[in-house]
mmCIF file of C-alpha atoms in Angstrom:
data_model
loop_
_atom_site.group_PDB
_atom_site.id
_atom_site.type_symbol
_atom_site.label_atom_id
_atom_site.label_comp_id
_atom_site.label_asym_id
_atom_site.label_seq_id
_atom_site.Cartn_x
_atom_site.Cartn_y
_atom_site.Cartn_z
ATOM 1 C CA UNK A 1 100.895 87.304 129.650
ATOM 2 C CA UNK A 2 100.111 89.817 126.784
ATOM 3 C CA UNK A 3 102.610 89.655 124.236
ATOM 4 C CA UNK A 4 103.774 93.544 124.232
ATOM 5 C CA UNK A 5 101.810 94.683 126.434
ATOM 6 C CA UNK A 6 101.930 99.180 126.737
ATOM 7 C CA UNK A 7 100.492 101.245 129.577
ATOM 8 C CA UNK A 8 98.625 104.268 127.648
ATOM 9 C CA UNK A 9 96.761 107.020 129.151
ATOM 10 C CA UNK A 10 95.109 110.150 127.538
ATOM 11 C CA UNK A 11 97.698 111.985 126.398
ATOM 12 C CA UNK A 12 99.097 108.806 124.324
ATOM 13 C CA UNK A 13 96.180 107.403 122.947
ATOM 14 C CA UNK A 14 95.701 110.569 121.089
ATOM 15 C CA UNK A 15 99.182 111.031 120.206
ATOM 16 C CA UNK A 16 98.898 107.093 119.026
ATOM 17 C CA UNK A 17 95.408 107.999 116.897
ATOM 18 C CA UNK A 18 97.039 111.910 115.416
ATOM 19 C CA UNK A 19 99.862 109.640 114.476
ATOM 20 C CA UNK A 20 98.002 106.320 112.801
ATOM 21 C CA UNK A 21 95.840 108.565 111.465
ATOM 22 C CA UNK A 22 98.607 110.149 109.158
ATOM 23 C CA UNK A 23 100.332 106.594 108.894
ATOM 24 C CA UNK A 24 97.263 105.928 107.100
ATOM 25 C CA UNK A 25 97.286 108.296 105.135
ATOM 26 C CA UNK A 26 100.421 108.001 103.750
ATOM 27 C CA UNK A 27 99.779 103.930 104.094
ATOM 28 C CA UNK A 28 97.143 105.890 101.288
ATOM 29 C CA UNK A 29 99.478 106.982 98.774
ATOM 30 C CA UNK A 30 102.176 104.179 98.260
ATOM 31 C CA UNK A 31 99.157 101.973 97.416
ATOM 32 C CA UNK A 32 98.685 104.215 94.417
ATOM 33 C CA UNK A 33 102.471 104.863 93.619
ATOM 34 C CA UNK A 34 101.822 100.552 93.550
ATOM 35 C CA UNK A 35 99.062 100.660 91.544
ATOM 36 C CA UNK A 36 101.303 102.740 89.466
ATOM 37 C CA UNK A 37 104.244 100.191 89.409
ATOM 38 C CA UNK A 38 101.895 97.615 88.703
ATOM 39 C CA UNK A 39 99.790 99.994 85.570
ATOM 40 C CA UNK A 40 103.311 100.851 84.497
ATOM 41 C CA UNK A 41 104.356 97.525 84.478
ATOM 42 C CA UNK A 42 101.351 96.376 82.689
ATOM 43 C CA UNK A 43 101.963 98.732 79.812
ATOM 44 C CA UNK A 44 105.517 97.703 79.014
ATOM 45 C CA UNK A 45 104.472 93.913 78.556
ATOM 46 C CA UNK A 46 101.600 95.040 76.529
ATOM 47 C CA UNK A 47 105.000 97.253 74.709
ATOM 48 C CA UNK A 48 106.505 93.493 73.246
ATOM 49 C CA UNK A 49 103.482 91.070 73.802
ATOM 50 C CA UNK A 50 104.205 90.432 70.438
ATOM 51 C CA UNK A 51 107.286 88.272 71.674
ATOM 52 C CA UNK A 52 106.106 87.152 74.317
ATOM 53 C CA UNK A 53 104.012 83.293 73.914
ATOM 54 C CA UNK A 54 101.512 83.542 76.799
ATOM 55 C CA UNK A 55 100.063 85.580 79.070
ATOM 56 C CA UNK A 56 101.437 85.310 82.401
ATOM 57 C CA UNK A 57 103.805 87.431 82.815
ATOM 58 C CA UNK A 58 100.602 89.799 83.612
ATOM 59 C CA UNK A 59 100.411 88.288 86.572
ATOM 60 C CA UNK A 60 102.548 90.627 88.549
ATOM 61 C CA UNK A 61 100.622 93.725 87.673
ATOM 62 C CA UNK A 62 97.850 92.514 88.367
ATOM 63 C CA UNK A 63 98.558 92.057 91.323
ATOM 64 C CA UNK A 64 100.303 95.076 92.010
ATOM 65 C CA UNK A 65 97.350 96.843 91.348
ATOM 66 C CA UNK A 66 94.994 94.688 92.479
ATOM 67 C CA UNK A 67 97.033 95.268 95.727
ATOM 68 C CA UNK A 68 97.322 99.437 95.094
ATOM 69 C CA UNK A 69 93.848 99.321 94.802
ATOM 70 C CA UNK A 70 93.021 97.078 98.583
ATOM 71 C CA UNK A 71 95.592 99.429 99.863
ATOM 72 C CA UNK A 72 94.208 102.851 99.628
ATOM 73 C CA UNK A 73 90.648 101.104 100.704
ATOM 74 C CA UNK A 74 91.595 99.420 104.201
ATOM 75 C CA UNK A 75 93.387 102.667 105.155
ATOM 76 C CA UNK A 76 91.573 105.115 104.262
ATOM 77 C CA UNK A 77 88.446 103.183 105.848
ATOM 78 C CA UNK A 78 91.846 102.925 108.729
ATOM 79 C CA UNK A 79 92.987 106.310 108.916
ATOM 80 C CA UNK A 80 88.788 107.777 109.054
ATOM 81 C CA UNK A 81 88.451 105.202 112.522
ATOM 82 C CA UNK A 82 91.726 106.521 113.956
ATOM 83 C CA UNK A 83 89.816 110.736 112.980
ATOM 84 C CA UNK A 84 86.930 108.736 115.245
ATOM 85 C CA UNK A 85 88.613 107.089 117.946
ATOM 86 C CA UNK A 86 89.406 111.019 119.139
ATOM 87 C CA UNK A 87 85.847 111.177 119.859
ATOM 88 C CA UNK A 88 84.002 108.383 122.608
ATOM 89 C CA UNK A 89 80.651 109.346 121.346
ATOM 90 C CA UNK A 90 81.939 108.438 117.590
ATOM 91 C CA UNK A 91 84.450 105.478 117.868
ATOM 92 C CA UNK A 92 81.206 103.266 119.525
ATOM 93 C CA UNK A 93 79.948 102.191 116.130
ATOM 94 C CA UNK A 94 83.672 101.244 115.215
ATOM 95 C CA UNK A 95 83.726 98.723 118.130
ATOM 96 C CA UNK A 96 82.173 95.621 116.619
ATOM 97 C CA UNK A 97 83.841 96.171 113.309
ATOM 98 C CA UNK A 98 87.550 96.096 115.222
ATOM 99 C CA UNK A 99 88.495 92.629 115.010
ATOM 100 C CA UNK A 100 86.867 92.158 111.591
ATOM 101 C CA UNK A 101 89.252 94.348 110.288
ATOM 102 C CA UNK A 102 92.825 93.058 112.122
ATOM 103 C CA UNK A 103 92.243 89.959 110.741
ATOM 104 C CA UNK A 104 91.361 90.968 106.991
ATOM 105 C CA UNK A 105 94.377 93.488 107.408
ATOM 106 C CA UNK A 106 96.071 90.524 108.947
ATOM 107 C CA UNK A 107 95.914 88.762 105.619
ATOM 108 C CA UNK A 108 95.817 91.289 103.204
ATOM 109 C CA UNK A 109 99.264 91.390 105.202
ATOM 110 C CA UNK A 110 100.370 87.846 103.932
ATOM 111 C CA UNK A 111 98.943 89.581 100.377
ATOM 112 C CA UNK A 112 100.920 91.250 100.217
ATOM 113 C CA UNK A 113 104.316 89.774 101.379
ATOM 114 C CA UNK A 114 103.150 87.063 98.828
ATOM 115 C CA UNK A 115 102.621 90.090 95.916
ATOM 116 C CA UNK A 116 106.879 90.812 96.848
ATOM 117 C CA UNK A 117 107.867 87.620 96.827
ATOM 118 C CA UNK A 118 105.911 86.899 93.094
ATOM 119 C CA UNK A 119 107.832 89.412 91.995
ATOM 120 C CA UNK A 120 111.495 88.349 92.845
ATOM 121 C CA UNK A 121 110.334 84.643 92.038
ATOM 122 C CA UNK A 122 108.883 85.606 88.733
ATOM 123 C CA UNK A 123 112.332 85.229 85.834
ATOM 124 C CA UNK A 124 112.170 81.393 85.566
ATOM 125 C CA UNK A 125 108.174 81.649 83.638
ATOM 126 C CA UNK A 126 109.162 85.105 82.099
ATOM 127 C CA UNK A 127 111.894 83.527 80.929
ATOM 128 C CA UNK A 128 110.600 80.324 79.208
ATOM 129 C CA UNK A 129 107.321 82.584 77.947
ATOM 130 C CA UNK A 130 109.852 85.328 76.229
ATOM 131 C CA UNK A 131 112.424 82.228 74.623
ATOM 132 C CA UNK A 132 109.291 80.611 73.694
ATOM 133 C CA UNK A 133 107.646 84.275 71.867
ATOM 134 C CA UNK A 134 110.908 85.446 70.614
ATOM 135 C CA UNK A 135 111.129 82.209 68.149
ATOM 136 C CA UNK A 136 108.238 81.887 67.328
ATOM 137 C CA UNK A 137 108.265 85.747 65.942
ATOM 138 C CA UNK A 138 110.988 86.354 64.170
ATOM 139 C CA UNK A 139 109.481 83.410 61.768
ATOM 140 C CA UNK A 140 106.857 86.318 61.010
ATOM 141 C CA UNK A 141 109.575 88.382 60.353
ATOM 142 C CA UNK A 142 109.092 87.611 56.395
ATOM 143 C CA UNK A 143 105.791 88.264 56.127
ATOM 144 C CA UNK A 144 105.158 91.565 55.385
ATOM 145 C CA UNK A 145 102.004 91.374 53.230
ATOM 146 C CA UNK A 146 100.887 88.506 55.291
ATOM 147 C CA UNK A 147 97.729 90.081 57.483
ATOM 148 C CA UNK A 148 98.104 89.661 60.944
ATOM 149 C CA UNK A 149 101.946 89.135 60.269
ATOM 150 C CA UNK A 150 102.654 92.374 58.058
ATOM 151 C CA UNK A 151 104.012 94.504 61.849
ATOM 152 C CA UNK A 152 106.225 91.805 62.693
ATOM 153 C CA UNK A 153 109.559 92.745 61.061
ATOM 154 C CA UNK A 154 109.203 96.280 62.456
ATOM 155 C CA UNK A 155 108.665 95.022 65.848
ATOM 156 C CA UNK A 156 111.730 92.672 65.692
ATOM 157 C CA UNK A 157 113.457 95.446 63.857
ATOM 158 C CA UNK A 158 113.159 98.549 66.498
ATOM 159 C CA UNK A 159 112.898 96.196 69.087
ATOM 160 C CA UNK A 160 116.715 95.071 68.194
ATOM 161 C CA UNK A 161 117.723 98.338 67.619
ATOM 162 C CA UNK A 162 116.062 99.265 71.401
ATOM 163 C CA UNK A 163 117.867 97.101 73.493
ATOM 164 C CA UNK A 164 120.240 96.748 71.936
ATOM 165 C CA UNK A 165 120.575 93.143 71.324
ATOM 166 C CA UNK A 166 119.763 90.208 67.820
ATOM 167 C CA UNK A 167 118.048 86.539 67.312
ATOM 168 C CA UNK A 168 116.875 84.820 70.403
ATOM 169 C CA UNK A 169 120.527 84.076 72.215
ATOM 170 C CA UNK A 170 122.077 85.383 69.535
ATOM 171 C CA UNK A 171 122.855 86.711 66.398
ATOM 172 C CA UNK A 172 122.901 82.905 64.762
ATOM 173 C CA UNK A 173 119.340 82.224 65.485
ATOM 174 C CA UNK A 174 119.123 84.227 61.767
ATOM 175 C CA UNK A 175 120.797 80.940 60.438
ATOM 176 C CA UNK A 176 118.481 78.672 60.937
ATOM 177 C CA UNK A 177 114.912 81.084 59.271
ATOM 178 C CA UNK A 178 114.508 82.463 57.007
ATOM 179 C CA UNK A 179 114.079 85.575 57.744
ATOM 180 C CA UNK A 180 114.185 87.161 53.997
ATOM 181 C CA UNK A 181 110.576 87.406 52.542
ATOM 182 C CA UNK A 182 109.819 85.596 48.878
ATOM 183 C CA UNK A 183 108.746 88.572 47.008
ATOM 184 C CA UNK A 184 112.392 90.122 47.387
ATOM 185 C CA UNK A 185 113.987 86.639 46.248
ATOM 186 C CA UNK A 186 114.477 86.146 42.699
ATOM 187 C CA UNK A 187 113.860 82.172 41.874
ATOM 188 C CA UNK A 188 115.417 81.892 38.414
ATOM 189 C CA UNK A 189 118.731 83.036 39.919
ATOM 190 C CA UNK A 190 121.245 79.228 39.996
ATOM 191 C CA UNK A 191 122.852 80.488 43.830
ATOM 192 C CA UNK A 192 118.730 81.004 44.820
ATOM 193 C CA UNK A 193 117.502 77.464 43.696
ATOM 194 C CA UNK A 194 120.691 76.094 44.598
ATOM 195 C CA UNK A 195 119.760 77.281 49.224
ATOM 196 C CA UNK A 196 116.511 76.377 47.943
ATOM 197 C CA UNK A 197 117.354 73.185 47.010
ATOM 198 C CA UNK A 198 120.448 72.608 49.648
ATOM 199 C CA UNK A 199 117.205 72.885 52.351
ATOM 200 C CA UNK A 200 115.371 69.967 52.979
ATOM 201 C CA UNK A 201 112.586 71.883 54.270
ATOM 202 C CA UNK A 202 112.913 73.499 50.437
ATOM 203 C CA UNK A 203 113.713 77.482 53.030
ATOM 204 C CA UNK A 204 116.322 80.262 51.582
ATOM 205 C CA UNK A 205 118.778 80.185 54.467
ATOM 206 C CA UNK A 206 121.694 81.851 54.453
ATOM 207 C CA UNK A 207 124.831 83.145 57.253
ATOM 208 C CA UNK A 208 122.847 86.445 56.863
ATOM 209 C CA UNK A 209 121.108 88.554 60.187
ATOM 210 C CA UNK A 210 118.680 91.707 59.131
ATOM 211 C CA UNK A 211 120.222 95.310 59.558
ATOM 212 C CA UNK A 212 118.777 95.672 62.737
ATOM 213 C CA UNK A 213 121.815 93.804 64.241
ATOM 214 C CA UNK A 214 124.043 95.985 63.503
ATOM 215 C CA UNK A 215 125.689 97.974 65.462
ATOM 216 C CA UNK A 216 126.107 101.698 64.483
ATOM 217 C CA UNK A 217 129.272 102.094 67.194
ATOM 218 C CA UNK A 218 131.493 100.256 65.051
ATOM 219 C CA UNK A 219 134.328 101.732 62.701
ATOM 220 C CA UNK A 220 134.154 99.058 60.185
ATOM 221 C CA UNK A 221 130.603 98.866 57.834
ATOM 222 C CA UNK A 222 128.151 96.577 58.701
ATOM 223 C CA UNK A 223 129.309 93.050 57.645
ATOM 224 C CA UNK A 224 125.319 91.863 57.639
ATOM 225 C CA UNK A 225 126.022 88.478 54.709
ATOM 226 C CA UNK A 226 128.105 86.232 54.910
ATOM 227 C CA UNK A 227 128.682 86.886 58.517
ATOM 228 C CA UNK A 228 130.709 83.323 58.281
ATOM 229 C CA UNK A 229 133.313 84.212 54.817
ATOM 230 C CA UNK A 230 136.029 85.206 55.271
ATOM 231 C CA UNK A 231 136.906 85.600 52.401
ATOM 232 C CA UNK A 232 134.033 87.631 50.947
ATOM 233 C CA UNK A 233 135.580 89.897 53.349
ATOM 234 C CA UNK A 234 138.886 92.128 53.049
ATOM 235 C CA UNK A 235 140.830 91.278 56.436
ATOM 236 C CA UNK A 236 138.035 89.773 58.198
ATOM 237 C CA UNK A 237 137.373 86.384 60.377
ATOM 238 C CA UNK A 238 134.318 85.904 62.542
ATOM 239 C CA UNK A 239 135.915 83.665 65.123
ATOM 240 C CA UNK A 240 138.840 86.093 66.305
ATOM 241 C CA UNK A 241 137.123 89.559 65.513
ATOM 242 C CA UNK A 242 134.740 91.466 67.730
ATOM 243 C CA UNK A 243 131.738 91.485 65.234
ATOM 244 C CA UNK A 244 130.467 94.257 64.303
ATOM 245 C CA UNK A 245 127.288 92.713 65.146
ATOM 246 C CA UNK A 246 125.527 92.978 68.326
ATOM 247 C CA UNK A 247 126.487 89.742 70.269
ATOM 248 C CA UNK A 248 123.967 89.792 73.365
ATOM 249 C CA UNK A 249 120.564 87.484 72.466
ATOM 250 C CA UNK A 250 116.672 89.522 72.826
ATOM 251 C CA UNK A 251 116.451 86.728 75.290
ATOM 252 C CA UNK A 252 118.567 88.202 77.462
ATOM 253 C CA UNK A 253 118.368 91.759 77.171
ATOM 254 C CA UNK A 254 114.236 91.906 78.241
ATOM 255 C CA UNK A 255 114.762 89.131 80.515
ATOM 256 C CA UNK A 256 117.434 91.731 81.982
ATOM 257 C CA UNK A 257 114.875 94.832 81.461
ATOM 258 C CA UNK A 258 111.665 93.663 82.988
ATOM 259 C CA UNK A 259 112.888 91.215 86.132
ATOM 260 C CA UNK A 260 115.539 95.079 87.154
ATOM 261 C CA UNK A 261 112.011 96.138 86.966
ATOM 262 C CA UNK A 262 110.440 93.612 88.329
ATOM 263 C CA UNK A 263 112.878 93.073 91.466
ATOM 264 C CA UNK A 264 112.488 97.481 92.034
ATOM 265 C CA UNK A 265 109.613 96.548 92.173
ATOM 266 C CA UNK A 266 109.325 94.015 95.168
ATOM 267 C CA UNK A 267 111.821 96.111 97.120
ATOM 268 C CA UNK A 268 109.071 98.805 96.946
ATOM 269 C CA UNK A 269 106.670 96.454 97.835
ATOM 270 C CA UNK A 270 108.263 95.209 100.882
ATOM 271 C CA UNK A 271 108.719 98.707 101.899
ATOM 272 C CA UNK A 272 105.291 98.658 102.088
ATOM 273 C CA UNK A 273 104.452 95.381 103.626
ATOM 274 C CA UNK A 274 106.740 96.585 106.604
ATOM 275 C CA UNK A 275 104.731 99.882 106.917
ATOM 276 C CA UNK A 276 101.185 98.157 107.457
ATOM 277 C CA UNK A 277 102.826 95.837 109.027
ATOM 278 C CA UNK A 278 103.378 98.702 111.620
ATOM 279 C CA UNK A 279 99.882 100.471 110.851
ATOM 280 C CA UNK A 280 98.346 97.565 111.637
ATOM 281 C CA UNK A 281 99.922 97.151 114.741
ATOM 282 C CA UNK A 282 99.248 100.210 116.701
ATOM 283 C CA UNK A 283 96.191 99.897 115.645
ATOM 284 C CA UNK A 284 96.246 96.704 117.366
ATOM 285 C CA UNK A 285 97.670 98.927 120.113
ATOM 286 C CA UNK A 286 94.931 101.284 120.106
ATOM 287 C CA UNK A 287 91.960 98.949 119.609
ATOM 288 C CA UNK A 288 93.154 97.267 122.779
ATOM 289 C CA UNK A 289 93.996 100.581 125.592
ATOM 290 C CA UNK A 290 90.658 101.850 124.217
ATOM 291 C CA UNK A 291 88.480 99.029 124.793
ATOM 292 C CA UNK A 292 90.411 97.960 128.392
ATOM 293 C CA UNK A 293 89.633 101.862 129.468
ATOM 294 C CA UNK A 294 88.079 100.361 133.128
ATOM 295 C CA UNK A 295 85.200 103.621 133.242
ATOM 296 C CA UNK A 296 84.503 104.606 130.176
ATOM 297 C CA UNK A 297 83.195 108.129 131.699
ATOM 298 C CA UNK A 298 86.185 108.476 132.802
ATOM 299 C CA UNK A 299 88.290 109.116 129.403
ATOM 300 C CA UNK A 300 91.445 110.864 130.845
ATOM 301 C CA UNK A 301 92.420 106.771 132.974
ATOM 302 C CA UNK A 302 94.963 105.161 132.879
ATOM 303 C CA UNK A 303 94.670 101.838 129.856
ATOM 304 C CA UNK A 304 95.928 99.017 128.549
ATOM 305 C CA UNK A 305 97.014 98.303 124.729
ATOM 306 C CA UNK A 306 98.543 94.493 123.504
ATOM 307 C CA UNK A 307 99.087 93.049 120.507
ATOM 308 C CA UNK A 308 97.628 89.503 121.575
ATOM 309 C CA UNK A 309 95.938 89.012 124.949
ATOM 310 C CA UNK A 310 97.933 86.167 125.410
ATOM 311 C CA UNK A 311 101.105 84.514 124.566
ATOM 312 C CA UNK A 312 101.919 83.691 121.393
ATOM 313 C CA UNK A 313 102.228 79.605 122.316
ATOM 314 C CA UNK A 314 99.210 79.977 124.201
ATOM 315 C CA UNK A 315 97.075 81.791 120.689
ATOM 316 C CA UNK A 316 98.660 79.271 118.640
ATOM 317 C CA UNK A 317 96.760 77.071 121.170
ATOM 318 C CA UNK A 318 93.374 77.517 121.464
ATOM 319 C CA UNK A 319 93.622 78.641 117.998
ATOM 320 C CA UNK A 320 94.369 75.220 116.694
ATOM 321 C CA UNK A 321 91.515 73.850 119.798
ATOM 322 C CA UNK A 322 89.629 75.666 118.303
ATOM 323 C CA UNK A 323 89.262 74.528 114.984
ATOM 324 C CA UNK A 324 90.037 71.317 115.845
ATOM 325 C CA UNK A 325 85.850 72.378 117.881
ATOM 326 C CA UNK A 326 84.774 73.366 114.751
ATOM 327 C CA UNK A 327 85.731 70.167 112.496
ATOM 328 C CA UNK A 328 83.826 67.774 115.441
ATOM 329 C CA UNK A 329 80.729 70.308 115.616
ATOM 330 C CA UNK A 330 80.661 69.334 111.126
ATOM 331 C CA UNK A 331 81.416 65.793 112.065
ATOM 332 C CA UNK A 332 78.215 65.136 114.653
ATOM 333 C CA UNK A 333 76.436 67.436 111.999
ATOM 334 C CA UNK A 334 77.107 65.179 109.722
ATOM 335 C CA UNK A 335 76.748 62.210 111.084
ATOM 336 C CA UNK A 336 73.497 62.947 112.871
ATOM 337 C CA UNK A 337 72.566 64.493 108.870
ATOM 338 C CA UNK A 338 73.030 60.442 108.400
ATOM 339 C CA UNK A 339 71.187 59.110 111.197
ATOM 340 C CA UNK A 340 67.995 60.330 110.160
ATOM 341 C CA UNK A 341 68.703 59.313 106.928
ATOM 342 C CA UNK A 342 68.367 56.098 107.301
ATOM 343 C CA UNK A 343 65.676 55.748 109.488
ATOM 344 C CA UNK A 344 63.778 57.621 106.662
ATOM 345 C CA UNK A 345 65.345 54.932 104.485
ATOM 346 C CA UNK A 346 63.145 52.666 107.219
ATOM 347 C CA UNK A 347 59.677 50.744 106.002
ATOM 348 C CA UNK A 348 58.071 50.854 109.297
ATOM 349 C CA UNK A 349 56.543 46.636 110.136
ATOM 350 C CA UNK A 350 52.985 45.411 109.624
ATOM 351 C CA UNK A 351 51.780 43.125 111.716
ATOM 352 C CA UNK A 352 47.875 41.664 110.125
ATOM 353 C CA UNK A 353 45.834 40.704 113.494
ATOM 354 C CA UNK A 354 43.009 38.039 111.556
#
């Protein structure tokens, strides 16, 4: 028994073809939207590639760009088929291509669905990328005179100001690295010498943060140095008072920014997938309704369209049997080749007659 069998007359077939033609062009615009989202996400990731550890995060935008291009190509082609199906003479040339095309559409829709899932599931990979990337980038904050790294201070400062964040996980991350360049340290000063000597790695560590960590909305002037020294500031307790520094780490801020963006894009891609599925189902109904016309010379006669010629269970069963037959056929061919090789390797016996 066919799955989702529907009866069609000429008027219904024409309406279905016209509706599918329109839907395919909407899908082309949806493909352009998906392509644009992927391009936008790629540009946003490129902007902050210096604070990312690897290029795995670009897998999502690359997938969106590819799906957008394929969507435009597939739906543009399907729109042409639907338009030509209104004319039996023009539709005849598409008949041999429709089954392979529908099979490609099926796999294409699977790819779209997985692309949507990836948009939701990349949070863990992105978090690891940002954690390592930010940690390494902060180490180069002081290298303003080093070629290839001199831009890093500006990058980190602009990042902390734009996203209202400080450090990797929080402002205390700056206490663990030397973020002040040696160029601006007075090595003849006793305080500087003592701080360097007290550190095993010979670094100049302070309980201070860059100016970009300061919250401009705070009524109190920014306390960016001696943050943990209560006696250095009047009426100050860093453990109880709300600091005038950004509390949120930049990893969390960037993760929230990109995750929200990718989740929104994932929702859009899921909607596109549902629309593509409906177009594929409609194209399958149109294909079968045109093929099942009893008298091709009488276009006004009724016909039947369906999604699957048999039930879902029978279709899966026949597909498995076909795969088994294909496997047996390959095995027989391999055995036959092996037997020919063994016969070829045998040396014929020579009998000597005296």
